[in-house]
Coordinates of C-alpha atoms in Angstrom, one line a residue:
X1481 CA 1.6 -31.0 31.9
X1482 CA 1.0 -28.9 35.1
X1483 CA 3.8 -30.8 37.0
X1484 CA 6.2 -30.0 34.1
X1485 CA 5.4 -26.3 34.2
X1486 CA 5.8 -26.3 38.0
X1487 CA 9.2 -27.9 37.7
X1488 CA 10.2 -25.3 35.2
X1489 CA 9.3 -22.5 37.6
X1490 CA 11.3 -24.2 40.4
X1491 CA 14.4 -24.9 38.4
X1492 CA 15.6 -21.7 36.7
X1493 CA 18.4 -23.5 34.8
X1494 CA 15.7 -25.3 32.6
X1495 CA 13.8 -22.2 31.6
X1496 CA 12.7 -22.1 28.0
X1497 CA 13.5 -19.1 25.8
X1498 CA 9.9 -18.0 26.1
X1499 CA 10.1 -18.1 29.9
X1500 CA 13.2 -15.9 29.8
X1501 CA 11.6 -13.4 27.5
X1502 CA 8.4 -13.1 29.6
X1503 CA 10.6 -12.8 32.8
X1504 CA 12.5 -10.0 31.1
X1505 CA 9.2 -8.2 30.2
X1506 CA 8.1 -8.4 33.9
X1507 CA 11.3 -6.8 35.1
X1508 CA 11.2 -3.9 32.7
X1509 CA 9.1 -1.2 34.5
X1510 CA 9.3 1.1 31.6
X1511 CA 8.0 -1.3 29.0
X1512 CA 4.5 0.1 28.9
X1513 CA 5.9 3.5 28.1
X1514 CA 7.8 2.1 25.1
X1515 CA 5.3 -0.4 23.7
X1516 CA 5.8 1.0 20.2
X1517 CA 9.4 0.1 20.1
X1518 CA 10.6 -3.3 18.8
X1519 CA 11.7 -6.2 20.9
X1520 CA 15.0 -6.1 19.0
X1521 CA 15.8 -2.6 20.5
X1522 CA 15.0 -4.0 24.0
X1523 CA 17.7 -6.7 23.5
X1524 CA 20.4 -4.8 21.6
X1525 CA 23.9 -6.2 21.7
X1526 CA 26.3 -4.7 24.2
X1527 CA 29.3 -2.7 23.1
X1528 CA 31.4 -4.5 25.7
X1529 CA 34.8 -5.2 24.2
X1530 CA 35.2 -8.4 26.2
X1531 CA 31.9 -9.7 24.8
X1532 CA 32.8 -8.7 21.3
X1533 CA 36.1 -10.5 21.4
X1534 CA 34.5 -13.6 22.6
X1535 CA 31.8 -13.5 19.9
X1536 CA 29.0 -13.7 22.5
X1537 CA 26.0 -11.5 21.8
X1538 CA 24.5 -9.7 24.9
X1539 CA 21.5 -7.5 25.6
X1540 CA 21.3 -4.0 26.9
X1541 CA 22.3 -3.9 30.6
X1542 CA 19.6 -3.7 33.2
X1543 CA 20.2 -1.1 35.8
X1544 CA 20.3 -2.2 39.4
X1545 CA 17.2 -0.2 40.4
X1546 CA 15.2 -2.5 38.1
X1547 CA 16.1 -5.7 39.8
X1548 CA 13.3 -7.7 41.3
X1549 CA 12.8 -10.9 43.3
X1550 CA 16.4 -10.6 44.6
X1551 CA 18.0 -11.5 41.2
X1552 CA 21.7 -10.5 40.8
X1553 CA 23.0 -8.3 38.1
X1554 CA 25.2 -11.1 36.8
X1555 CA 22.4 -13.5 36.4
X1556 CA 20.2 -10.9 34.7
X1557 CA 23.0 -10.1 32.2
X1558 CA 23.3 -13.8 31.5
X1559 CA 19.6 -14.0 30.8
X1560 CA 19.9 -11.0 28.5
X1561 CA 22.7 -12.6 26.5
X1562 CA 20.8 -15.8 26.2
X1563 CA 17.7 -14.0 25.0
X1564 CA 19.6 -11.9 22.6
X1565 CA 21.2 -15.0 21.1
X1566 CA 17.8 -16.7 20.6
X1567 CA 16.3 -13.6 19.1
X1568 CA 19.4 -12.9 16.9
X1569 CA 19.5 -16.5 15.5
X1570 CA 15.8 -16.2 14.8
X1571 CA 16.5 -13.2 12.6
X1572 CA 19.2 -15.1 10.8
X1573 CA 16.9 -18.1 10.2
X1574 CA 14.1 -15.8 8.9
X1575 CA 16.5 -13.9 6.6
X1576 CA 18.1 -17.1 5.1
X1577 CA 14.8 -19.0 4.7
X1578 CA 13.2 -16.0 3.0
X1579 CA 15.9 -16.5 0.3
X1580 CA 15.0 -20.1 -0.1
X1581 CA 18.1 -21.4 1.7
X1582 CA 18.7 -23.6 4.7
X1583 CA 20.2 -21.8 7.8
X1584 CA 23.4 -23.3 9.3
X1585 CA 25.5 -21.8 12.1
X1586 CA 28.8 -22.7 10.4
X1587 CA 28.0 -22.2 6.7
X1588 CA 26.2 -19.3 5.1
X1589 CA 25.5 -20.1 1.4
X1590 CA 23.6 -17.3 -0.3
X1591 CA 24.9 -17.5 -3.9
X1592 CA 22.4 -16.5 -6.7
X1593 CA 20.0 -14.9 -4.2
X1594 CA 19.7 -11.4 -5.9
X1595 CA 21.0 -9.8 -2.7
X1596 CA 20.9 -6.0 -2.7
X1597 CA 22.8 -3.3 -0.8
X1598 CA 20.0 -3.2 1.7
X1599 CA 20.4 -7.0 2.2
X1600 CA 24.1 -6.4 2.8
X1601 CA 23.3 -3.9 5.6
X1602 CA 20.8 -6.3 7.2
X1603 CA 23.2 -9.3 6.9
X1604 CA 26.0 -7.2 8.5
X1605 CA 23.9 -6.6 11.6
X1606 CA 23.3 -10.4 12.0
X1607 CA 27.0 -11.4 11.9
X1608 CA 27.3 -11.0 15.7
X1609 CA 24.9 -14.0 15.9
X1610 CA 27.1 -16.1 13.5
X1611 CA 30.3 -16.3 15.6
X1612 CA 30.7 -20.0 14.7
X1613 CA 30.7 -19.2 10.9
X1614 CA 33.4 -20.9 8.9
X1615 CA 32.0 -20.6 5.3
X1616 CA 30.4 -17.6 3.7
X1617 CA 29.4 -17.8 0.0
X1618 CA 27.8 -14.6 -1.4
X1619 CA 28.7 -15.3 -5.0
X1620 CA 26.7 -14.2 -8.0
X1621 CA 24.9 -11.4 -6.4
X1622 CA 25.9 -8.6 -8.7
X1623 CA 23.9 -5.9 -6.8
X1624 CA 26.3 -6.3 -3.8
X1625 CA 29.0 -4.3 -5.7
X1626 CA 29.8 -1.0 -3.9
X1627 CA 28.2 -2.1 -0.6
X1628 CA 30.7 -4.5 0.8
X1629 CA 31.7 -2.1 3.5
X1630 CA 28.3 -2.7 5.2
X1631 CA 29.5 -6.3 5.8
X1632 CA 33.1 -5.7 6.4
X1633 CA 32.6 -3.4 9.5
X1634 CA 31.0 -6.4 11.3
X1635 CA 33.6 -9.1 10.2
X1636 CA 35.2 -9.1 13.6
X1637 CA 32.3 -11.2 14.8
X1638 CA 33.2 -14.1 12.4
X1639 CA 36.8 -14.6 13.4
X1640 CA 36.5 -18.3 12.7
X1641 CA 35.8 -17.8 9.0
X1642 CA 37.8 -20.1 6.7
X1643 CA 36.2 -19.7 3.3
X1644 CA 35.0 -16.5 1.7
X1645 CA 33.5 -16.5 -1.8
X1646 CA 32.5 -13.3 -3.6
X1647 CA 32.7 -14.3 -7.2
X1648 CA 30.4 -12.5 -9.7
X1649 CA 29.5 -9.6 -7.3
X1650 CA 30.7 -6.7 -9.4
X1651 CA 33.1 -5.7 -6.7
X1652 CA 34.6 -2.1 -6.9
X1653 CA 37.9 -0.6 -5.8
X1654 CA 36.1 0.6 -2.7
X1655 CA 34.9 -3.0 -2.0
X1656 CA 38.5 -4.3 -2.3
X1657 CA 39.7 -1.7 0.1
X1658 CA 37.0 -2.5 2.7
X1659 CA 37.8 -6.2 2.2
X1660 CA 41.5 -5.6 2.7
X1661 CA 40.9 -3.8 5.9
X1662 CA 39.0 -6.7 7.4
X1663 CA 41.7 -9.4 6.6
X1664 CA 43.1 -9.0 10.1
X1665 CA 39.6 -9.8 11.5
X1666 CA 39.6 -13.3 9.9
X1667 CA 43.1 -14.7 10.8
X1668 CA 42.0 -18.3 9.9
X1669 CA 40.9 -17.5 6.3
X1670 CA 42.1 -20.3 4.0
X1671 CA 40.1 -19.7 0.8
X1672 CA 39.4 -16.4 -1.0
X1673 CA 37.4 -16.5 -4.2
X1674 CA 37.0 -13.2 -6.1
X1675 CA 36.5 -14.6 -9.5
X1676 CA 34.4 -13.0 -12.3
X1677 CA 34.8 -9.5 -10.9
X1678 CA 36.0 -7.2 -13.7
X1679 CA 36.4 -4.3 -11.2
X1680 CA 39.4 -6.1 -9.6
X1681 CA 41.4 -5.4 -12.8
X1682 CA 42.3 -2.1 -14.3
X1683 CA 44.9 -1.5 -11.6
X1684 CA 42.5 -2.0 -8.6
X1685 CA 43.9 -5.2 -7.1
X1686 CA 46.4 -3.3 -4.9
X1687 CA 43.5 -1.9 -2.9
X1688 CA 43.2 -5.4 -1.5
X1689 CA 46.9 -6.5 -1.5
X1690 CA 48.1 -3.3 0.2
X1691 CA 46.5 -4.6 3.4
X1692 CA 47.8 -8.0 3.1
X1693 CA 50.3 -9.1 5.7
X1694 CA 52.4 -12.2 5.8
X1695 CA 50.0 -15.0 6.6
X1696 CA 50.4 -18.8 7.0
X1697 CA 46.7 -19.5 6.6
X1698 CA 45.6 -18.5 3.1
X1699 CA 45.7 -21.6 0.9
X1700 CA 43.5 -20.9 -2.1
X1701 CA 43.3 -17.7 -4.1
X1702 CA 40.9 -17.6 -7.1
X1703 CA 41.0 -14.6 -9.5
X1704 CA 39.3 -16.2 -12.5
X1705 CA 38.3 -13.7 -15.2
X1706 CA 39.1 -10.5 -13.3
X1707 CA 40.7 -8.7 -16.2
X1708 CA 44.0 -8.4 -14.5
X1709 CA 46.3 -5.8 -16.0
X1710 CA 50.1 -5.5 -15.9
X1711 CA 49.7 -3.2 -12.8
X1712 CA 47.6 -5.8 -11.1
X1713 CA 50.3 -8.4 -11.9
X1714 CA 52.8 -6.3 -9.9
X1715 CA 50.3 -6.2 -7.0
X1716 CA 49.7 -9.9 -7.2
X1717 CA 53.5 -10.7 -7.4
X1718 CA 54.0 -8.7 -4.2
X1719 CA 51.1 -10.5 -2.5
X1720 CA 52.5 -13.9 -3.4
X1721 CA 55.7 -13.1 -1.5
X1722 CA 53.4 -13.0 1.6
X1723 CA 51.6 -16.3 1.0
X1724 CA 54.1 -19.1 1.7
X1725 CA 51.4 -21.6 2.3
X1726 CA 49.4 -21.0 -0.9
X1727 CA 48.3 -24.3 -2.5
X1728 CA 45.8 -23.2 -5.2
X1729 CA 46.2 -20.2 -7.6
X1730 CA 43.6 -19.8 -10.3
X1731 CA 44.4 -17.0 -12.8
X1732 CA 42.3 -18.4 -15.7
X1733 CA 40.6 -16.1 -18.3
X1734 CA 43.0 -13.2 -17.6
X1735 CA 44.8 -12.1 -20.8
X1736 CA 48.3 -11.7 -19.4
X1737 CA 51.0 -10.1 -21.4
X1738 CA 54.5 -11.5 -21.3
X1739 CA 55.6 -8.7 -19.0
X1740 CA 52.7 -9.4 -16.6
X1741 CA 53.5 -13.1 -16.7
X1742 CA 57.2 -12.3 -15.8
X1743 CA 56.0 -10.3 -12.8
X1744 CA 53.9 -13.2 -11.5
X1745 CA 56.5 -15.8 -12.3
X1746 CA 59.2 -13.9 -10.4
X1747 CA 57.3 -14.6 -7.1
X1748 CA 56.4 -18.3 -7.7
X1749 CA 59.5 -19.2 -5.8
X1750 CA 57.8 -17.9 -2.7
X1751 CA 55.0 -20.4 -3.0
X1752 CA 56.8 -23.8 -2.6
X1753 CA 53.6 -25.5 -1.4
X1754 CA 51.6 -24.7 -4.5
X1755 CA 49.7 -27.8 -5.6
X1756 CA 47.3 -26.4 -8.2
X1757 CA 48.2 -23.7 -10.9
X1758 CA 45.4 -22.8 -13.4
X1759 CA 46.2 -20.5 -16.3
X1760 CA 43.6 -21.5 -18.9
X1761 CA 42.8 -18.9 -21.5
X1762 CA 45.5 -16.5 -20.3
X1763 CA 47.0 -15.7 -23.7
X1764 CA 50.1 -17.6 -23.0
X1765 CA 52.6 -18.0 -25.9
X1766 CA 55.9 -19.7 -26.5
X1767 CA 57.8 -17.1 -24.6
X1768 CA 55.4 -17.5 -21.6
X1769 CA 56.0 -21.2 -21.6
X1770 CA 59.8 -20.7 -21.5
X1771 CA 59.4 -18.4 -18.4
X1772 CA 57.1 -20.9 -16.7
X1773 CA 59.5 -23.7 -17.4
X1774 CA 62.2 -21.8 -15.6
X1775 CA 60.0 -21.5 -12.5
X1776 CA 59.0 -25.2 -12.3
X1777 CA 62.0 -26.0 -10.2
X1778 CA 60.4 -24.0 -7.4
X1779 CA 57.1 -25.9 -7.7
X1780 CA 58.2 -29.4 -7.2
X1781 CA 55.1 -30.2 -5.2
X1782 CA 52.7 -29.2 -8.0
X1783 CA 49.9 -31.7 -8.6
X1784 CA 47.6 -30.0 -11.1
X1785 CA 48.7 -27.8 -14.0
X1786 CA 46.1 -26.4 -16.3
X1787 CA 47.4 -24.5 -19.4
X1788 CA 44.4 -25.3 -21.6
X1789 CA 42.9 -23.0 -24.3
X1790 CA 46.2 -21.1 -24.9
X1791 CA 46.2 -21.4 -28.6
X1792 CA 49.5 -19.5 -29.1
X1793 CA 51.4 -22.1 -27.0
X1794 CA 51.8 -24.4 -30.0
X1795 CA 55.4 -25.3 -30.6
X1796 CA 56.6 -23.9 -27.3
X1797 CA 56.6 -27.0 -25.1
X1798 CA 60.2 -28.0 -26.0
X1799 CA 61.4 -24.8 -24.2
X1800 CA 59.4 -25.9 -21.2
X1801 CA 60.5 -29.5 -21.2
X1802 CA 63.4 -29.1 -18.8
X1803 CA 61.1 -27.6 -16.2
X1804 CA 58.5 -30.4 -16.5
X1805 CA 61.0 -32.9 -15.4
X1806 CA 60.8 -31.4 -11.9
X1807 CA 57.1 -32.1 -11.5
X1808 CA 57.5 -35.6 -10.2
X1809 CA 54.3 -35.2 -8.1
X1810 CA 52.1 -34.0 -11.0
X1811 CA 48.7 -35.8 -11.1
X1812 CA 46.8 -33.7 -13.6
X1813 CA 48.0 -32.1 -16.9
X1814 CA 45.4 -30.3 -19.0
X1815 CA 46.6 -29.1 -22.4
X1816 CA 43.4 -29.3 -24.4
X1817 CA 43.0 -26.7 -27.2
X1818 CA 46.6 -25.6 -27.1
X1819 CA 47.3 -26.1 -30.8
X1820 CA 50.0 -28.6 -30.0
X1821 CA 52.4 -29.6 -32.8
X1822 CA 53.9 -32.9 -33.5
X1823 CA 57.1 -31.6 -31.9
X1824 CA 55.2 -30.7 -28.7
X1825 CA 53.8 -34.3 -28.7
X1826 CA 57.3 -35.7 -29.0
X1827 CA 58.3 -33.5 -26.0
X1828 CA 55.5 -35.1 -24.0
X1829 CA 56.7 -38.6 -25.0
X1830 CA 60.1 -37.7 -23.5
X1831 CA 58.7 -36.1 -20.3
X1832 CA 55.8 -38.2 -19.3
X1833 CA 57.8 -41.3 -18.3
X1834 CA 59.2 -39.1 -15.4
X1835 CA 55.7 -38.0 -14.4
X1836 CA 55.1 -41.3 -12.5
X1837 CA 52.1 -39.9 -10.5
X1838 CA 50.2 -38.6 -13.6
X1839 CA 46.6 -39.9 -13.4
X1840 CA 44.7 -37.3 -15.5
X1841 CA 45.7 -36.2 -19.0
X1842 CA 43.6 -34.0 -21.4
X1843 CA 45.0 -33.5 -24.9
X1844 CA 41.6 -32.9 -26.6
X1845 CA 41.2 -30.6 -29.5
X1846 CA 44.8 -30.8 -30.7
X1847 CA 44.3 -32.1 -34.2
X1848 CA 48.0 -32.1 -35.3
X1849 CA 49.1 -34.8 -32.8
X1850 CA 47.0 -37.8 -33.8
X1851 CA 49.8 -39.6 -35.6
X1852 CA 52.3 -39.1 -32.7
X1853 CA 50.0 -40.3 -29.9
X1854 CA 50.7 -43.9 -30.8
X1855 CA 54.2 -43.3 -29.3
X1856 CA 52.7 -41.6 -26.2
X1857 CA 50.4 -44.3 -25.0
X1858 CA 53.0 -46.9 -24.2
X1859 CA 54.9 -44.6 -21.9
X1860 CA 51.9 -43.6 -19.8
X1861 CA 51.8 -44.9 -16.2
X1862 CA 48.8 -47.0 -17.0
X1863 CA 48.2 -48.4 -13.5
X1864 CA 47.5 -44.9 -12.2
X1865 CA 45.7 -43.3 -15.1
X1866 CA 42.1 -42.3 -14.2
X1867 CA 41.2 -39.8 -16.8
X1868 CA 42.3 -39.8 -20.5
X1869 CA 40.6 -37.3 -22.8
X1870 CA 41.6 -37.4 -26.5
X1871 CA 38.6 -35.9 -28.2
X1872 CA 39.1 -34.3 -31.6
X1873 CA 42.8 -35.3 -31.9
X1874 CA 42.6 -36.9 -35.3
X1875 CA 43.7 -40.2 -34.0
X1876 CA 45.2 -42.4 -36.7
X1877 CA 44.3 -46.1 -37.0
X1878 CA 47.8 -46.9 -35.7
X1879 CA 47.2 -44.6 -32.7
X1880 CA 43.8 -46.4 -32.1
X1881 CA 45.6 -49.7 -32.1
X1882 CA 48.2 -48.4 -29.7
X1883 CA 45.5 -47.2 -27.3
X1884 CA 43.6 -50.4 -27.6
X1885 CA 46.7 -52.3 -26.7
X1886 CA 47.1 -50.6 -23.3
X1887 CA 43.4 -50.8 -22.4
X1888 CA 43.9 -54.0 -20.3
X1889 CA 46.6 -52.1 -18.2
X1890 CA 44.3 -49.1 -17.5
X1891 CA 42.9 -50.8 -14.5
X1892 CA 42.0 -47.5 -12.7
X1893 CA 40.6 -45.7 -15.7
X1894 CA 37.3 -43.9 -14.9
X1895 CA 36.9 -41.5 -17.8
X1896 CA 37.7 -42.1 -21.5
X1897 CA 36.8 -39.6 -24.2
X1898 CA 37.7 -40.3 -27.9
X1899 CA 34.8 -38.4 -29.4
X1900 CA 35.2 -36.7 -32.8
X1901 CA 37.8 -39.2 -33.9
X1902 CA 36.5 -40.9 -37.1
X1903 CA 39.0 -43.7 -36.9
X1904 CA 37.3 -45.1 -33.9
X1905 CA 34.4 -46.1 -36.1
X1906 CA 34.7 -49.8 -37.3
X1907 CA 37.4 -50.2 -34.7
X1908 CA 35.5 -50.0 -31.4
X1909 CA 35.9 -53.7 -31.0
X1910 CA 39.6 -53.1 -30.2
X1911 CA 38.7 -50.9 -27.2
X1912 CA 35.8 -52.7 -25.6
X1913 CA 37.1 -56.3 -26.1
X1914 CA 40.0 -55.5 -23.8
X1915 CA 37.8 -54.1 -21.0
X1916 CA 37.9 -56.4 -17.9
X1917 CA 34.7 -57.5 -16.2
X1918 CA 33.5 -54.8 -13.7
X1919 CA 36.2 -52.4 -14.8
X1920 CA 36.1 -49.0 -13.1
X1921 CA 35.1 -47.0 -16.2
X1922 CA 32.4 -44.4 -15.3
X1923 CA 32.4 -42.2 -18.4
X1924 CA 32.7 -43.3 -22.0
X1925 CA 32.4 -40.6 -24.7
X1926 CA 32.1 -41.8 -28.3
X1927 CA 30.3 -38.9 -29.9
X1928 CA 30.8 -38.4 -33.6
X1929 CA 33.1 -41.4 -34.0
X1930 CA 31.4 -42.7 -37.2
X1931 CA 30.2 -45.8 -35.4
X1932 CA 28.2 -48.3 -37.3
X1933 CA 25.9 -51.2 -36.4
X1934 CA 28.8 -53.6 -35.9
X1935 CA 30.4 -51.2 -33.4
X1936 CA 27.1 -51.2 -31.3
X1937 CA 27.1 -55.0 -31.4
X1938 CA 30.5 -55.0 -29.7
X1939 CA 29.3 -52.4 -27.2
X1940 CA 26.4 -54.7 -26.5
X1941 CA 28.6 -57.6 -25.9
X1942 CA 30.7 -55.6 -23.4
X1943 CA 27.5 -54.8 -21.5
X1944 CA 26.5 -58.4 -21.5
X1945 CA 29.7 -59.6 -19.9
X1946 CA 29.6 -56.9 -17.2
X1947 CA 32.5 -54.8 -18.5
X1948 CA 30.5 -51.6 -18.3
X1949 CA 28.7 -52.3 -15.0
X1950 CA 30.1 -49.1 -13.4
X1951 CA 29.4 -46.8 -16.3
X1952 CA 27.5 -43.7 -15.3
X1953 CA 27.7 -41.6 -18.5
X1954 CA 27.5 -43.0 -22.0
X1955 CA 27.7 -40.6 -25.0
X1956 CA 27.2 -42.2 -28.4
X1957 CA 25.6 -39.2 -30.0
X1958 CA 26.1 -38.1 -33.6
X1959 CA 26.6 -41.6 -35.0
X1960 CA 24.0 -41.7 -37.7
X1961 CA 25.5 -44.8 -39.4
X1962 CA 24.2 -47.1 -36.6
X1963 CA 21.2 -49.0 -38.0
X1964 CA 18.0 -50.0 -36.3
X1965 CA 19.5 -53.5 -35.6
X1966 CA 22.3 -51.9 -33.7
X1967 CA 20.1 -50.0 -31.3
X1968 CA 17.9 -53.1 -30.8
X1969 CA 20.9 -55.2 -29.8
X1970 CA 22.3 -52.5 -27.6
X1971 CA 19.0 -51.9 -25.6
X1972 CA 18.4 -55.6 -25.2
X1973 CA 21.6 -55.8 -23.1
X1974 CA 21.1 -52.5 -21.3
X1975 CA 20.7 -54.4 -18.0
X1976 CA 24.5 -54.5 -17.9
X1977 CA 24.5 -50.7 -17.4
X1978 CA 22.9 -50.8 -13.9
X1979 CA 24.8 -47.7 -12.7
X1980 CA 24.0 -45.6 -15.8
X1981 CA 22.7 -42.1 -15.0
X1982 CA 23.1 -40.2 -18.4
X1983 CA 22.6 -41.5 -21.9
X1984 CA 23.0 -39.5 -25.1
X1985 CA 22.0 -41.0 -28.4
X1986 CA 21.1 -37.8 -30.2
X1987 CA 21.6 -37.3 -33.9
X1988 CA 23.3 -34.4 -35.6
X1989 CA 21.3 -31.1 -35.9
X1990 CA 21.1 -31.6 -39.6
X1991 CA 19.8 -35.2 -39.4
X1992 CA 16.6 -36.9 -38.5
X1993 CA 15.6 -40.6 -38.4
X1994 CA 12.8 -42.7 -37.1
X1995 CA 13.2 -44.5 -33.9
X1996 CA 10.0 -46.5 -34.1
X1997 CA 11.8 -49.8 -34.9
X1998 CA 13.6 -49.9 -31.6
X1999 CA 11.8 -47.6 -29.1
X2000 CA 9.7 -50.5 -27.7
X2001 CA 12.9 -52.3 -26.8
X2002 CA 14.1 -49.1 -25.2
X2003 CA 11.0 -48.9 -23.0
X2004 CA 11.4 -52.5 -22.0
X2005 CA 15.0 -51.8 -21.0
X2006 CA 14.2 -48.8 -18.7
X2007 CA 13.3 -50.9 -15.6
X2008 CA 16.8 -52.4 -15.8
X2009 CA 18.3 -48.9 -15.4
X2010 CA 17.3 -47.8 -11.9
X2011 CA 19.7 -44.9 -11.6
X2012 CA 19.0 -43.3 -15.0
X2013 CA 18.3 -39.6 -14.7
X2014 CA 18.8 -38.1 -18.2
X2015 CA 18.2 -39.4 -21.7
X2016 CA 19.0 -37.2 -24.8
X2017 CA 17.3 -38.2 -28.0
X2018 CA 17.5 -35.1 -30.1
X2019 CA 16.4 -35.4 -33.8
X2020 CA 14.9 -38.9 -33.4
X2021 CA 11.3 -39.1 -34.5
X2022 CA 8.4 -41.2 -33.0
X2023 CA 4.7 -41.3 -33.5
X2024 CA 2.6 -39.3 -31.1
X2025 CA 1.6 -42.5 -29.3
X2026 CA 5.2 -43.8 -29.0
X2027 CA 6.4 -40.5 -27.7
X2028 CA 3.6 -40.2 -25.2
X2029 CA 4.2 -43.7 -23.9
X2030 CA 8.0 -43.0 -23.6
X2031 CA 7.4 -39.7 -21.9
X2032 CA 5.0 -41.2 -19.3
X2033 CA 7.4 -44.0 -18.5
X2034 CA 10.3 -41.6 -18.0
X2035 CA 8.3 -39.2 -16.0
X2036 CA 7.2 -41.9 -13.6
X2037 CA 10.9 -42.7 -13.1
X2038 CA 11.8 -39.1 -12.7
X2039 CA 14.0 -39.2 -15.8
X2040 CA 14.7 -36.0 -17.8
X2041 CA 14.0 -36.5 -21.6
X2042 CA 15.8 -34.1 -23.9
X2043 CA 13.9 -34.0 -27.2
X2044 CA 13.2 -31.5 -30.0
X2045 CA 10.3 -31.2 -32.3
X2046 CA 11.1 -32.5 -35.8
X2047 CA 8.8 -32.2 -38.8
X2048 CA 7.8 -35.8 -39.7
X2049 CA 8.1 -34.9 -43.4
X2050 CA 11.9 -34.7 -42.9
X2051 CA 12.3 -38.3 -41.9
X2052 CA 14.9 -40.0 -44.0
X2053 CA 13.6 -42.7 -46.3

């Protein structure tokens, strides 16, 4: 140990941070006169412009009269910088760990940390020690609103920043102005997320966009639920003209009038690289769809289009059809809960054959299209389809047969949802018999499908032959017609679900049945499900002993059990 210490004194290049600090103390002749001051003051960062531009923290310069042992000013300044970096990073670590997070020099994730304005001031003073930072996430700290200027004045120290997330922070017009003024300090910024900030709306967006200059770096802009007004739509339209490399635009949950949509649509031609456009719950109607359809010819590279939850869209897709033909690279189309009509479905039947890259399609919660879907399934590009969601579409028996007929061709299918379609009951055999061994299906949702015991038998046979070996989520909830024999058969072959992580077999809220006849088989099957993490058994009733045994087994395996208390007197006879 002594030899190591002696070597450290002889070789200054290998001095530890502690040696450097102690050496600095010895050189400061005035230290004893200032012993009540903090070490942080002794090592304040320099105001040198050269040092700032390089992002290198440095300590207060030592005057030449304080030099000892023949050390040069340059060497002493280097020591100061090194010490300041060590002390500064120590502050960062202490601050981040105090909030229960893990410090990282390139990523600062402090979402949901209840940060206050005081924290913003303290964090701002630490940015000089985070000059390698690329990701800053301060989302869901609603007390930061009105204090962003405390951070923005130090943003020149994080010039490598690529991702900035400030969603749910109650940002004000003043915050937007401060943020806008710092955009020049972060020339590499690629993602800006300001979602869930109502203060951005009401005509305040221009406080940010007024400072926006033409940039080739910003690729993602998220303004989800910002209560954008028509005035804001004008500001956004002007901003889009300066964002030629934009790839993701999320305007969901903003009730846009037709005039506002016209303003935004007029600038979409300036974003030819746009790949994702999300306008869920934007109040779009038939007129809005017609406007959007006209702009599709400028968005030929679009890969994801989300128009879901716009209930006034129904009947308007025929006017948009001509534009959809341009989207030859479209991979994801989300139209769930759009009140689609039979005519809309027929339009999709005509358009989808040209969408050769389509791999995700969500038509859930459109109850008027069930009879037409039988014509849609044969025209899908089955070999590429990964996600097919058809919940609550009132599928007809003929549509179920048409879907079953293409199941062998859906070789890449990973997620299938046909929940809330009563016609699936007594017909599940058509779907599962066609599944190939070790198919890629990871999610299967069959909730409220009116399944019976025979349907569970066919599901069990699919498990037995390994057709569901990759399944991670299985939802067979709200199927009260399945008898005890069905659950016994199913759990006996549960070993075929080796990748299963989530299982939901709950009953409806207004139902309750005894599970005593098959719970022992369930407990015997659990060791065969090594990845299981959640089991939902709402409204099933067990004796106290059965429930205790099941809870103990699941607890040992770190499996969450979702269960509710049910009065035993309510068990069905």
